Structures are given as C-alpha cells and as structure tokens.
CSV table of C-alpha atoms and ligand atoms in Angstrom, one decimal:
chain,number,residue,atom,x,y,z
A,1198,UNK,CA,4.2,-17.0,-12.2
A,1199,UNK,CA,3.7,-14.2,-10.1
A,1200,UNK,CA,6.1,-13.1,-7.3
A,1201,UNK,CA,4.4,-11.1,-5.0
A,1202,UNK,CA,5.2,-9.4,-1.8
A,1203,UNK,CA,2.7,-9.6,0.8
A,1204,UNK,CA,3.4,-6.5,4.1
A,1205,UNK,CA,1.6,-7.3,6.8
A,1206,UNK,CA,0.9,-10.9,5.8
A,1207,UNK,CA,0.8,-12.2,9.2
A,1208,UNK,CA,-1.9,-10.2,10.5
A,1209,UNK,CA,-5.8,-10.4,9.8
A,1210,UNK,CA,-6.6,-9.5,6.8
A,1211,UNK,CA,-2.8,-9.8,5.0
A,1212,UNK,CA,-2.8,-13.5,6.3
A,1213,UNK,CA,-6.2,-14.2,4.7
A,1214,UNK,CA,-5.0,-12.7,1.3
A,1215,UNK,CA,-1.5,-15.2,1.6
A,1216,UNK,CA,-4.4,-17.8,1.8
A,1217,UNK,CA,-6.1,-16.9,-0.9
A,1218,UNK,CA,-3.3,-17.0,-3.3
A,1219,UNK,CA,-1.9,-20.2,-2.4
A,1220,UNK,CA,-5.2,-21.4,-2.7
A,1221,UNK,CA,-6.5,-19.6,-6.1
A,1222,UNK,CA,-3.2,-18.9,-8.1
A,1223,UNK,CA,0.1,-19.8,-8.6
A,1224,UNK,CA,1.6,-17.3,-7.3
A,1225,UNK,CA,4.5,-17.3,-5.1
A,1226,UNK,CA,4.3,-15.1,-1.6
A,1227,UNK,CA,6.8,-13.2,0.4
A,1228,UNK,CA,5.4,-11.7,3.6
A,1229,UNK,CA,7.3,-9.1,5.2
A,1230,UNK,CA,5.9,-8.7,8.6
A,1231,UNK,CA,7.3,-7.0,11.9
A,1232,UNK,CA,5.1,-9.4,14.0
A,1233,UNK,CA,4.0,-6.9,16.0
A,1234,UNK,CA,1.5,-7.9,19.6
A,1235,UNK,CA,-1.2,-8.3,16.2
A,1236,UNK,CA,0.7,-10.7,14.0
A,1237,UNK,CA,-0.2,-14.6,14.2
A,1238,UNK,CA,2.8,-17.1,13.2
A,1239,UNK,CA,0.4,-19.9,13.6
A,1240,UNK,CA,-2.3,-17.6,10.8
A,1241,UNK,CA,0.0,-18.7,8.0
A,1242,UNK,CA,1.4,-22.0,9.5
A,1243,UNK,CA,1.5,-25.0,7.4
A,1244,UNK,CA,1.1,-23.5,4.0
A,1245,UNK,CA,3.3,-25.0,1.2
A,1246,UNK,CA,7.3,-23.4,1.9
A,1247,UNK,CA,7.8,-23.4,-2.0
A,1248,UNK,CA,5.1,-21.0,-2.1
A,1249,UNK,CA,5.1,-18.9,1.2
A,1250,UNK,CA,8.3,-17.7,3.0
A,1251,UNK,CA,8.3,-14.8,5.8
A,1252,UNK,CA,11.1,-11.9,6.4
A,1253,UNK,CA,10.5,-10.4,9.8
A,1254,UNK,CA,11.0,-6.9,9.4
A,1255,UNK,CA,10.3,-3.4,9.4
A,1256,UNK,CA,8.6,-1.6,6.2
A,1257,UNK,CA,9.7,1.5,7.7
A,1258,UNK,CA,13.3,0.6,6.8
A,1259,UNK,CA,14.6,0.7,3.5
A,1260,UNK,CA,17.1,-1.5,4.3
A,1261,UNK,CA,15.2,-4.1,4.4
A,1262,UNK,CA,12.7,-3.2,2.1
A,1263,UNK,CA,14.3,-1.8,-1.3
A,1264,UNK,CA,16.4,-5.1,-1.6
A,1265,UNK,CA,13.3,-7.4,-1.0
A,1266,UNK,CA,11.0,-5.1,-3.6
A,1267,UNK,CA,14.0,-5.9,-5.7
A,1268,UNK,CA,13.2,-9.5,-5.9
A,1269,UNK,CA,9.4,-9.2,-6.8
A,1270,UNK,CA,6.7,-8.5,-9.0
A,1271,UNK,CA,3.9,-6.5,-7.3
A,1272,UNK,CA,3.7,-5.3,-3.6
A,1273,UNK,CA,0.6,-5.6,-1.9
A,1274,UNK,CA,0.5,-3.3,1.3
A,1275,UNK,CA,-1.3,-4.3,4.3
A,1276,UNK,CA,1.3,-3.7,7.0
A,1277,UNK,CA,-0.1,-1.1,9.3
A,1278,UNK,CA,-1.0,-0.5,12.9
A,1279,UNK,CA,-4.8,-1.0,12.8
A,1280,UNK,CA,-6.7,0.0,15.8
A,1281,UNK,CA,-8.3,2.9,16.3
A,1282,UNK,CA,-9.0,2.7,20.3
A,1283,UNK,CA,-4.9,2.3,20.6
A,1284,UNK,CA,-4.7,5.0,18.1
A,1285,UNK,CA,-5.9,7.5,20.6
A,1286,UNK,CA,-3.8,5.9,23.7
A,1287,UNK,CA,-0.3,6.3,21.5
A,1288,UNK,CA,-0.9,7.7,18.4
A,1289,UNK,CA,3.1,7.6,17.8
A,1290,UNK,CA,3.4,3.8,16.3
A,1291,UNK,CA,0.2,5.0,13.7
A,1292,UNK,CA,2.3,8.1,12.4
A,1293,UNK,CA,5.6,5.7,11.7
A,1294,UNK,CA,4.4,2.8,10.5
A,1295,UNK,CA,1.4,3.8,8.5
A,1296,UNK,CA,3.0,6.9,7.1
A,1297,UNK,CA,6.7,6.3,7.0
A,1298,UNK,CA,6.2,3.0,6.6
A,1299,UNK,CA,3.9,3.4,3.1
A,1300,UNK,CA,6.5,5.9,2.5
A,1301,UNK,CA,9.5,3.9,2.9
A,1302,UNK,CA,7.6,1.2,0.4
A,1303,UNK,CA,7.0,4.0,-2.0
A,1304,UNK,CA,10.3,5.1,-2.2
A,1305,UNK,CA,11.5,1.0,-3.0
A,1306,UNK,CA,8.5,0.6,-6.1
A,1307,UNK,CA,9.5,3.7,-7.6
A,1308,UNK,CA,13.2,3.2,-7.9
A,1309,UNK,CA,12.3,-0.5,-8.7
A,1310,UNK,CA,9.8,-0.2,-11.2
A,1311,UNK,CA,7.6,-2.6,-9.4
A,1312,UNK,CA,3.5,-2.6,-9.3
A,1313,UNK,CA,1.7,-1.7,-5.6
A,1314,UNK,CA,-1.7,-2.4,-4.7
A,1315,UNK,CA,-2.1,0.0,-1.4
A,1316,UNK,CA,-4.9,-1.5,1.2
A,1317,UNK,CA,-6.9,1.5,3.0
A,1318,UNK,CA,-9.8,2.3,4.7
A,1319,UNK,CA,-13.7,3.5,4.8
A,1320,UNK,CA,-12.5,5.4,7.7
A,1321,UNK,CA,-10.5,8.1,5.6
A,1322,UNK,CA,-13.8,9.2,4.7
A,1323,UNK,CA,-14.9,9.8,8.1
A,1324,UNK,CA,-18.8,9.5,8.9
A,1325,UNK,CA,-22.1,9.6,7.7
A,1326,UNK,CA,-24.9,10.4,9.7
A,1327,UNK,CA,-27.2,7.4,10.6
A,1328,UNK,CA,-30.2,8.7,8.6
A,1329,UNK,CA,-28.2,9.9,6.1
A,1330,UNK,CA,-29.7,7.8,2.9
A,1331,UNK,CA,-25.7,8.4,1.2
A,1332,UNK,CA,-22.8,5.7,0.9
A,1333,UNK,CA,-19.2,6.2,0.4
A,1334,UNK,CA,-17.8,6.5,-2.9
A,1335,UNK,CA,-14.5,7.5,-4.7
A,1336,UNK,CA,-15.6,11.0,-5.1
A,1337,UNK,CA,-16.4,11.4,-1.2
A,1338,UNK,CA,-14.1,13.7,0.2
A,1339,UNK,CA,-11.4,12.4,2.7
A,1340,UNK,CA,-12.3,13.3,6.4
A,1341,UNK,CA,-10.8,11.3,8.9
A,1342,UNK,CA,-11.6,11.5,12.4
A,1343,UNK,CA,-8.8,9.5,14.9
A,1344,UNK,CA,-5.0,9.7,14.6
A,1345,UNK,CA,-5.8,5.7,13.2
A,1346,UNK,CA,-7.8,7.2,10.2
A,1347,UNK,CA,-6.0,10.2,9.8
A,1348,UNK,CA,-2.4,8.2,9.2
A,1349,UNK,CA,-4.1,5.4,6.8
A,1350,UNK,CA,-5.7,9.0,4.5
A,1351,UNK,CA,-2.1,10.2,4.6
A,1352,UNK,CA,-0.6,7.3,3.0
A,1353,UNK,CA,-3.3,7.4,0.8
A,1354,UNK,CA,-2.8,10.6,-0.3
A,1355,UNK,CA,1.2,9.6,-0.7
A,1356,UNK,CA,0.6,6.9,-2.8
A,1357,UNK,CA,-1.5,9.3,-5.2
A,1358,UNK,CA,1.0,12.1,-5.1
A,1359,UNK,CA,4.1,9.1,-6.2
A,1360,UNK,CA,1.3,7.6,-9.1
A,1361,UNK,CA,1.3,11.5,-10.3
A,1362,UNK,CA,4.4,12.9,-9.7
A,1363,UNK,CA,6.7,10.1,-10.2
A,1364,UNK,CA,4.3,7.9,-12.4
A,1365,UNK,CA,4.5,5.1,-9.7
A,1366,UNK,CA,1.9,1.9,-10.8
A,1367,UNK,CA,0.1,2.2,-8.0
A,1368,UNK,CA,-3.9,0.9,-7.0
A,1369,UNK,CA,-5.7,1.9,-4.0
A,1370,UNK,CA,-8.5,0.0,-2.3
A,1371,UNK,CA,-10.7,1.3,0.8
A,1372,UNK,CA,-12.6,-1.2,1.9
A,1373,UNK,CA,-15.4,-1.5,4.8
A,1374,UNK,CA,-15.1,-3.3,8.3
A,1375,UNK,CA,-13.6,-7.2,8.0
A,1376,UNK,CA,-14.7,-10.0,9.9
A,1377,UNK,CA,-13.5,-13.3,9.7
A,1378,UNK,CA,-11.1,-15.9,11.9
A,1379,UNK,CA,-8.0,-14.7,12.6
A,1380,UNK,CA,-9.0,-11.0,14.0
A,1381,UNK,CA,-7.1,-10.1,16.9
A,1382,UNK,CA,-9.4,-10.4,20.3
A,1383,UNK,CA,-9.2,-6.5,20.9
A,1384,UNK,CA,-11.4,-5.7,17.9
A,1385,UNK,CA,-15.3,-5.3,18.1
A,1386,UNK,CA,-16.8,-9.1,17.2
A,1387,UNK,CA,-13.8,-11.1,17.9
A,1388,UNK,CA,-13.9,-9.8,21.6
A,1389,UNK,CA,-17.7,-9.7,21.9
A,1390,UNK,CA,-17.7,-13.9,21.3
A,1391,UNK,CA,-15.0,-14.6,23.2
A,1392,UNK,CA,-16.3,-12.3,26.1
A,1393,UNK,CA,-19.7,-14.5,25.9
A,1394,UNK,CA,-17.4,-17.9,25.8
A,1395,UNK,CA,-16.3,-17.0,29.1
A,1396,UNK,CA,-19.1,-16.3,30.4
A,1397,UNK,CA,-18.8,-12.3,30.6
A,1398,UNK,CA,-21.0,-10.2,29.1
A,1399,UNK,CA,-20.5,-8.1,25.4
A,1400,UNK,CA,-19.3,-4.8,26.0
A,1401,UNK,CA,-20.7,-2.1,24.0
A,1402,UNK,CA,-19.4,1.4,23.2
A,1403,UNK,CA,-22.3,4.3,24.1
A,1404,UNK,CA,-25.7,3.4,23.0
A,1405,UNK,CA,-24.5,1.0,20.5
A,1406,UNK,CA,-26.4,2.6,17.8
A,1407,UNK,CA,-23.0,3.3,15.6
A,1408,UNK,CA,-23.2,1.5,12.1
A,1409,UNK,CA,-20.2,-0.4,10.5
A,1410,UNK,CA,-20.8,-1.8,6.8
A,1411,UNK,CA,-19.4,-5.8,7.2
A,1412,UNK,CA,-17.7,-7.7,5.1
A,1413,UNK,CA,-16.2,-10.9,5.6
A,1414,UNK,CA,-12.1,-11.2,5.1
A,1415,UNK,CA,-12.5,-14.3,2.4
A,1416,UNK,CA,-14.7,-11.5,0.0
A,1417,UNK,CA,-11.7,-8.6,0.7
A,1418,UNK,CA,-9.1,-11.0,-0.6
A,1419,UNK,CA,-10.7,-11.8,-3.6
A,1420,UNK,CA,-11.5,-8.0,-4.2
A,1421,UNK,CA,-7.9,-6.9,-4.2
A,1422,UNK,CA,-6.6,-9.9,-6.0
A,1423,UNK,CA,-9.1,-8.4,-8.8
A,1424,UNK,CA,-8.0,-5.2,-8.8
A,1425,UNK,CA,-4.2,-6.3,-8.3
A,1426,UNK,CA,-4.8,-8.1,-12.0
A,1427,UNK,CA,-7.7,-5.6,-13.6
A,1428,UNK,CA,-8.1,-2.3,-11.4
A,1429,UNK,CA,-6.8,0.8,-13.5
A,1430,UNK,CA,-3.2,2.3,-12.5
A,1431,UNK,CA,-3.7,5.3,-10.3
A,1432,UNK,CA,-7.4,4.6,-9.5
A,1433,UNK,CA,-9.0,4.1,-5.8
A,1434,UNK,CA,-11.6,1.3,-5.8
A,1435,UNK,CA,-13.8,0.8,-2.9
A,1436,UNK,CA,-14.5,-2.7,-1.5
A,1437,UNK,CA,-17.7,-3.3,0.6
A,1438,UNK,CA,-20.5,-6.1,0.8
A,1439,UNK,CA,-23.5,-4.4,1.7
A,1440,UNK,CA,-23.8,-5.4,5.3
A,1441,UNK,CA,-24.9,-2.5,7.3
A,1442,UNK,CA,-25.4,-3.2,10.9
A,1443,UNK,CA,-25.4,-1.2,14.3
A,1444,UNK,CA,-23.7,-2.8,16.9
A,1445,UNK,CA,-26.5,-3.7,19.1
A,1446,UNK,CA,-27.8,-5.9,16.4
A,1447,UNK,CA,-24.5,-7.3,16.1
A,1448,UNK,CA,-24.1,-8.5,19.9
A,1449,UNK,CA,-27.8,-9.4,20.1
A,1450,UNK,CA,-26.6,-12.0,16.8
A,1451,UNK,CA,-23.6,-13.0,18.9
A,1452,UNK,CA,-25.7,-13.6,22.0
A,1453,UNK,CA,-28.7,-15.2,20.4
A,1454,UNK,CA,-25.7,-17.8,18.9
A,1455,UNK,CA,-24.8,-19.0,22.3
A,1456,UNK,CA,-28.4,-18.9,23.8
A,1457,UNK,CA,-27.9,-16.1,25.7
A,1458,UNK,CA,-30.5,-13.3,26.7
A,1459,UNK,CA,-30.7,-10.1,23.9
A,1460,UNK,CA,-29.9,-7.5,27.0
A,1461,UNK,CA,-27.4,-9.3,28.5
A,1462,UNK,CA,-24.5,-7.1,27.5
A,1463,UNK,CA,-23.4,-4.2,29.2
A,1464,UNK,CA,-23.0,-0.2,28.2
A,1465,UNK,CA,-19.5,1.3,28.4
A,1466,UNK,CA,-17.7,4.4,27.8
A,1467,UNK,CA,-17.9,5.4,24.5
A,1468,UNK,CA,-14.6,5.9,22.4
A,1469,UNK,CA,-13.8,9.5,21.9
A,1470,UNK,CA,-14.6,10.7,18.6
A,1471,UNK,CA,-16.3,7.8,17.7
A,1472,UNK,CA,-17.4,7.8,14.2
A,1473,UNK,CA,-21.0,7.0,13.9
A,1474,UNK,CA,-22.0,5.2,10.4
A,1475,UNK,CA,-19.6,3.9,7.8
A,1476,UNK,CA,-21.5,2.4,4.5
A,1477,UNK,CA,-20.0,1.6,1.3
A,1478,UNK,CA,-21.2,2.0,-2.7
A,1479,UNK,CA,-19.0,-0.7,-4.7
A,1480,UNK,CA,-20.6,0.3,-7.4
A,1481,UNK,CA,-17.3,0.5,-9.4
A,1482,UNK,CA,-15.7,-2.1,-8.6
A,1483,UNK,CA,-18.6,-4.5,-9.4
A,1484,UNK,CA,-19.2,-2.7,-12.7
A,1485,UNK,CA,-16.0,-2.2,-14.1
A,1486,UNK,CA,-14.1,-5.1,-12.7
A,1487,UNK,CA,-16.8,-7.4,-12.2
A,1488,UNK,CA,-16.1,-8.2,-9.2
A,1489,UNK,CA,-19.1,-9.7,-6.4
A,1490,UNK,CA,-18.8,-10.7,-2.5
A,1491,UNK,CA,-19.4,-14.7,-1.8
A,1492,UNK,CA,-20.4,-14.3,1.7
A,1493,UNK,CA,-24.0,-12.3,0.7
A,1494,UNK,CA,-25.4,-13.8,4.2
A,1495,UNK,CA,-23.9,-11.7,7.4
A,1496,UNK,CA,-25.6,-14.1,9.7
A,1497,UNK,CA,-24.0,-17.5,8.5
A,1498,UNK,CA,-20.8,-15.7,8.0
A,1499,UNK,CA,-20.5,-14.7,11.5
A,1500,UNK,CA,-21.8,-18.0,12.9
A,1501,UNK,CA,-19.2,-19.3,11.4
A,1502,UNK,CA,-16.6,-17.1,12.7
A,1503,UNK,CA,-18.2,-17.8,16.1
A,1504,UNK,CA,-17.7,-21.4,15.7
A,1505,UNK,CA,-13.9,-20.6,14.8
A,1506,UNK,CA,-13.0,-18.8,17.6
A,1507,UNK,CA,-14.8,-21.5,20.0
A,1508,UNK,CA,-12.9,-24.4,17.8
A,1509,UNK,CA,-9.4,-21.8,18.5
A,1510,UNK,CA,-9.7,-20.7,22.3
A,1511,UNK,CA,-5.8,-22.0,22.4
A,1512,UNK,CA,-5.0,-19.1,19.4
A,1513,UNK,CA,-7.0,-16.3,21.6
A,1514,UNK,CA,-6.6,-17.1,25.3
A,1515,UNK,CA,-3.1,-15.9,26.2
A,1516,UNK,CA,-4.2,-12.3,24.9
A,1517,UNK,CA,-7.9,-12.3,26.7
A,1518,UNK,CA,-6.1,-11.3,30.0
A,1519,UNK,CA,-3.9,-8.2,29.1
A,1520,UNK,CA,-6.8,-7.2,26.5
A,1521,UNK,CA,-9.6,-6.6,28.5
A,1522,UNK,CA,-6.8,-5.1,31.5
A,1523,UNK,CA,-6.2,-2.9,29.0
A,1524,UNK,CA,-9.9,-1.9,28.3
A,1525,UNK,CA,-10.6,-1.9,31.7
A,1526,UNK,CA,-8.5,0.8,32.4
A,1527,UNK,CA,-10.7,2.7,30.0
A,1528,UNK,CA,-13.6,2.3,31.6
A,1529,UNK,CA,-13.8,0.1,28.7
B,2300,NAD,P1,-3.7,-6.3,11.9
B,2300,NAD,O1,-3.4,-5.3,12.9
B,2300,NAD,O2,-4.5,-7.6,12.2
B,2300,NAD,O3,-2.4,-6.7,11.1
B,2300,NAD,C1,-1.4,-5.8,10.8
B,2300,NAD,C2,-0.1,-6.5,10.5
B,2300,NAD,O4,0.9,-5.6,10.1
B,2300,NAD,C3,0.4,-7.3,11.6
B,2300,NAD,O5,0.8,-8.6,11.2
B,2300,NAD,C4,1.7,-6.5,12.1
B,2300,NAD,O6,2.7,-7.3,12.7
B,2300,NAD,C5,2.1,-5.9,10.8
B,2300,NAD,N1,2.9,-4.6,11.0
B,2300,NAD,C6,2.5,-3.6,11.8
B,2300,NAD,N2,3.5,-2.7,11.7
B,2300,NAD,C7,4.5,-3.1,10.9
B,2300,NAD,C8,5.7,-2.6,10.4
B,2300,NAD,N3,6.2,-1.4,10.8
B,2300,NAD,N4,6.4,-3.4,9.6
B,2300,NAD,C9,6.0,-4.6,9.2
B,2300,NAD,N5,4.8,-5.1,9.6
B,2300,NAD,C10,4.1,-4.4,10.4
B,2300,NAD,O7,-4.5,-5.4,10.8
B,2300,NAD,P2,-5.7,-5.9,9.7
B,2300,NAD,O8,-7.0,-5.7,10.4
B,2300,NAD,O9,-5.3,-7.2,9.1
B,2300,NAD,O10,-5.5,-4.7,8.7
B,2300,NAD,C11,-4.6,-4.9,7.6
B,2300,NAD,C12,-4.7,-3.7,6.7
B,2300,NAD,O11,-6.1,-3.6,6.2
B,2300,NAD,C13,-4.4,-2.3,7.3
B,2300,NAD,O12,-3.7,-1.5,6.4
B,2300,NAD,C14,-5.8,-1.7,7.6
B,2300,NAD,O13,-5.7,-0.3,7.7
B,2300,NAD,C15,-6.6,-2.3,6.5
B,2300,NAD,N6,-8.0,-2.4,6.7
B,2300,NAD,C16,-8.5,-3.1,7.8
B,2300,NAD,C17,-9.9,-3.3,8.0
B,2300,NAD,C18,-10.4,-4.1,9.1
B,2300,NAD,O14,-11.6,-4.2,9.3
B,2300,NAD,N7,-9.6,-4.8,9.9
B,2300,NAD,C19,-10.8,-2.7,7.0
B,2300,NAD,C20,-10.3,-1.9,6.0
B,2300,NAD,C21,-8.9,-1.8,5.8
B,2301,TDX,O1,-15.5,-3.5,22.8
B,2301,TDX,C1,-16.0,-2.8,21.8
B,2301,TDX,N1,-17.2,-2.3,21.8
B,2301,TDX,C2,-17.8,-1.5,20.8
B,2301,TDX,O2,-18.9,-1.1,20.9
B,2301,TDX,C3,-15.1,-2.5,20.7
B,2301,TDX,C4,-13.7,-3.0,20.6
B,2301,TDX,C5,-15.7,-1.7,19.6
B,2301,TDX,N2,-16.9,-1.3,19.7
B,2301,TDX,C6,-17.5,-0.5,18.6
B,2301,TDX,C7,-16.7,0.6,18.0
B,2301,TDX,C8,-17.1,0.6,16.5
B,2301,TDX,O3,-18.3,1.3,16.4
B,2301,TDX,O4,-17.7,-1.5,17.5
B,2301,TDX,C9,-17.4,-0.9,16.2
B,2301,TDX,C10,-16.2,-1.6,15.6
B,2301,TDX,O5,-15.1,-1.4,16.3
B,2301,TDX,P1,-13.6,-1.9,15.9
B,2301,TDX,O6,-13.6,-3.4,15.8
B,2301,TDX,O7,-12.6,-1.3,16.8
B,2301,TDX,O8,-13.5,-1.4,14.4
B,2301,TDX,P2,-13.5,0.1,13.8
B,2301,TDX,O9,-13.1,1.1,14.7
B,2301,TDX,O10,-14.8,0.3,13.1
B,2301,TDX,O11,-12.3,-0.1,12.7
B,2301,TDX,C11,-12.2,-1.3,11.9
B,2301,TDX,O12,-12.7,-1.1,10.6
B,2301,TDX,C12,-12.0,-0.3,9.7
B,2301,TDX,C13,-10.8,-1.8,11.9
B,2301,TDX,O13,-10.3,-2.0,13.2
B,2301,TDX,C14,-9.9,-0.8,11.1
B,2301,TDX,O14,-8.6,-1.3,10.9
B,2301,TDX,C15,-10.5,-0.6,9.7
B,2301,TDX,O15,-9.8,0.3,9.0
C-alpha cells in the first residue's frame, strides 16, 4: 500500500484526486492543506478516516512539511493559489505559495528521497492565436502571461532544475481548464450557473470569443494517478480532453440548460492580459502511457455539473455575496 501525500487536497481539483484514490486504490492519503478562502472541509467529508486524514498547514514551511514528507511515499502537489483575476489584484500570495511553497516541498523530497508528481498548467505556455491550427505540446516554449501563470512556470521550471541537478524523482503534468463540482464560485462556469440560479445574468469577459480546452476534474485525476505509477522520472506530460470551446458557447450551453434566452448574458470588462486560446495535444500521454479521458461528451459533463451546483446551493451561497462584490468592483 501506497502512502501518499496529497497538498492542496481540499481544494478543487486536489479533493477530486483524494476521491479518486479512495475510490480506485488502496492507497492511504494525507492532505496537507492551508484551507485557504478556496478550500472546502465539506469536499472531502465523510471519506473513510483509515484512509484520509488532513494536517492544516502551510507548504511554504518546512516545518511542517519535511517531517510529514518523512512519513510518505510519493507527494502529489496541487497546493497553489489558483486564480488568475486575483493574481492581478495581489500578486503577492501567487509568488509565496506557488514558488516558495513548491520550493519548500522540493527541498523536503530531496533530502527524503521521496517521489513528486508536480500539478501545473496550459497557462505556462501562454496563448495561441484563435486561428492558429497548433496545440500545446511538451516542446512549446514556456510563455506565461499573468503573475498567476508566471508563478505556476516558475515552479515548473524548479522542479526540473532539482530532477537535474539534484536527481530529484520528480513528474510534471500541465493540464487544460477543469470543470467539475467542487470549483470555487469565482471561476468561469461555476459562477456563470450559479449567476443564472439566481436569476442574474452570465457575465462575460470582452467579446467572449477567448477559447479554453475543457476537461472534466474525474478525467485529470485519473491522468495523474497514471503518470504518478507509469509517467517517466523527469518528464512533463500534458493532460487535456479535447474540448475546445469559446466562452460564448459555453454560457449559451449554461443558459439553454435552464431555459433561458442565448443573449441573455451581459458583456463586461475584459481581464487585463487576457490570454486568448489555450488547446492541448495529449498525444503523449495517450501513446506512451495509455492513458484516455472518460468524460468524451462536454455537454453531458457540464449538465451534470449544473445539476450539482443546483443540488449544492448550501456549499456555494455564503460566498455568492462577497464574490460578485468583489467583481463588481472590477467593473466585473
Ligand atoms: P483551488 O484554488 O480550488 O485549490 C487550491 C488548494 O490549495 C486550496 O485547498 C487551498 O487551501 C490550498 N492552498 C493554497 N495555498 C496553500 C498553502 N500555502 N499551503 C497549503 N495549501 C494551500 O485550485 P484548483 O483549481 O483545485 O487547482 C489545483 C492545482 O491544479 C493548482 O496547482 C493549479 O495551478 C492546477 N491546475 C488547475 C486547473 C484548473 O482548471 N482549475 C487547471 C490546470 C492546473
Ligand atoms: O466571470 C467570468 N467571465 C469570463 O468571461 C470569469 C470568472 C471568467 N471569464 C473568462 C476568462 C477565461 O477566458 O472565462 C475563461 C475561464 O476563466 P477562469 O475560470 O478564471 O479560468 P482561466 O483563467 O482560464 O484559468 C483556469 O484554467 C487554468 C484555472 O483557474 C487555472 O487555475 C488553471 O491553471
């Protein structure tokens, strides 16, 4: 049995991945988690407590962190702050947590001898032009665009430098937008459907034309648990499910769900620097690893997560307030 260490565990996608191992191994699960404003208790409630326990704490001190490496086999890193529209409001949380912080893990697996799996981005890539028939792959040359982006390529790039330099056993994975239940309400879909539950109207950034590739949380998980057990030391894999959409399209799906009008959504300020297409090429990953995405229908998976968030209004609605307040003040 496999004792693994899960940062971040209690946010989006780090919760879904503590799912999936209770659920398709026998592993057992430590999540170290700060429970930041985007952590959910209640995301990893009720799973078995000879399986799952949960150290609140920072993975930017070693204090906390060497000792608990220590105690475990592999470290899967998802802790991070994650969104790029607070990025540009503070970028100073970004630079500690997601630099210092994958530092500060580094620093524990190499002393410890212990394997890492490292959970990035599309974004360090930066953008593709929307006519531009090319995807992402692991040749594409880093070019991040917000302080968000620009922190998760720096810990990228440390992780590589500690697999070279101090033969850490390190994996990286940069994988697409996730969509799923769970995501935090200030993110794209998850606060497009809940705007519409209340009867508001989707709010979308510029024209709406910007591309994101989709992939639904349940198909990450079972990507890096692939690559935790199969991917090559020292190698980046990228994870993506084919599901290129512009935004429009998106909310039109979201309004269509709830019988609403297509145009009923309104234009608002656009984010600075907004990056306009992310697509992936997983290629590699399917090839060599043989991994493939369950969720091959973006329409049904997002229903779904629709119908979750309806079904979970008690999770969502003490944030809606403060969230939209916040992007309000934006002109957001
Ligand atoms: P999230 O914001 O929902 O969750 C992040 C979690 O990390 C939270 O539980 C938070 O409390 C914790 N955390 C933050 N700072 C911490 C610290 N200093 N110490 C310990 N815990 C801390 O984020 P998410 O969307 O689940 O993203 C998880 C990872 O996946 C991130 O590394 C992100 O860059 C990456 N990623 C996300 C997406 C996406 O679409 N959401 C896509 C590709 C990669
Ligand atoms: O209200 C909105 N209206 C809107 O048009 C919001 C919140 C977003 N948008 C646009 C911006 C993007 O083009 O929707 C798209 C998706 O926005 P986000 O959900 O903020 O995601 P993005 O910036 O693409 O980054 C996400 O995917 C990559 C995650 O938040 C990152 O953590 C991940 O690395």
């Amino acid at each position: 049995m496999q004792r693994i260490l899960v940062t971040g565990g209690a946010g989006f996608i780090g919760s879904n991945f503590v799912h999936h191992l209770v659920e398709h191994t026998d592993a057992s699960v430590t999540v170290l988690d700060k429970l930041t404003y985007a952590a959910s208790r209640e995301s990893i409630a009720g799973l078995p407590a000879d399986r799952v326990s949960l150290v609140v704490g920072d993975i930017a001190d070693p204090e906390v962190v060497a000792p608990l490496v220590d105690q475990h086999d592999a470290v899967v890193h998802y802790a991070a702050e994650s969104h790029n529209d607070n990025s540009l409001n503070d970028p100073s949380p970004f630079v500690q947590t997601n630099l210092i912080g994958t530092f500060t893990i580094l620093e524990a697996v190499r002393r410890a001898g212990v394997r890492l799996h490292h959970i990035s981005t599309d974004e360090v890539y930066g953008d593709l032009e929307l006519d531009d028939p090319a995807r992402f792959t692991e040749a594409t040359p880093y070019n991040p665009s917000s302080p968000y982006s620009s922190t998760k390529a720096g810990s990228d790039l440390l992780v590589r430098a500690w697999v070279r330099s101090f033969g850490v056993q390190a994996t990286i994975s940069n994988c697409s937008n996730n969509y799923g239940p769970w995501q935090h309400i200030e993110k794209f879909i998850p606060r497009q459907i809940t705007n519409v539950i209340d009867g508001g109207r989707p709010k979308l950034y510029g024209a709406g034309q910007n591309v994101r590739d989709w992939i639904h949380a349940d198909d990450h998980s079972s990507a890096v648990w692939t690559i935790l057990n199969h991917g090559r030391i020292g190698d980046t894999y990228l994870i993506g499910a084919d599901g290129e959409k512009n935004n429009l399209d998106v909310v039109r799906q979201i309004l269509r769900h709830f019988g609403r009008a297509d145009d009923d959504f309104d234009h608002v300020t656009d984010r600075a620097g907004h990056d306009l297409r992310y697509a992936i090429d997983s290629t590699k990953l399917r090839t060599e690893l043989g991994w493939a995405p369950q969720f091959a229908d973006f329409e049904s998976g997002l229903a779904r997560t629709i119908e979750w968030y309806v079904a979970h209004e008690d999770w969502w609605r003490p944030h809606k307030q403060s969230v939209e307040a916040t992007y309000a003040k934006q002109g957001q």
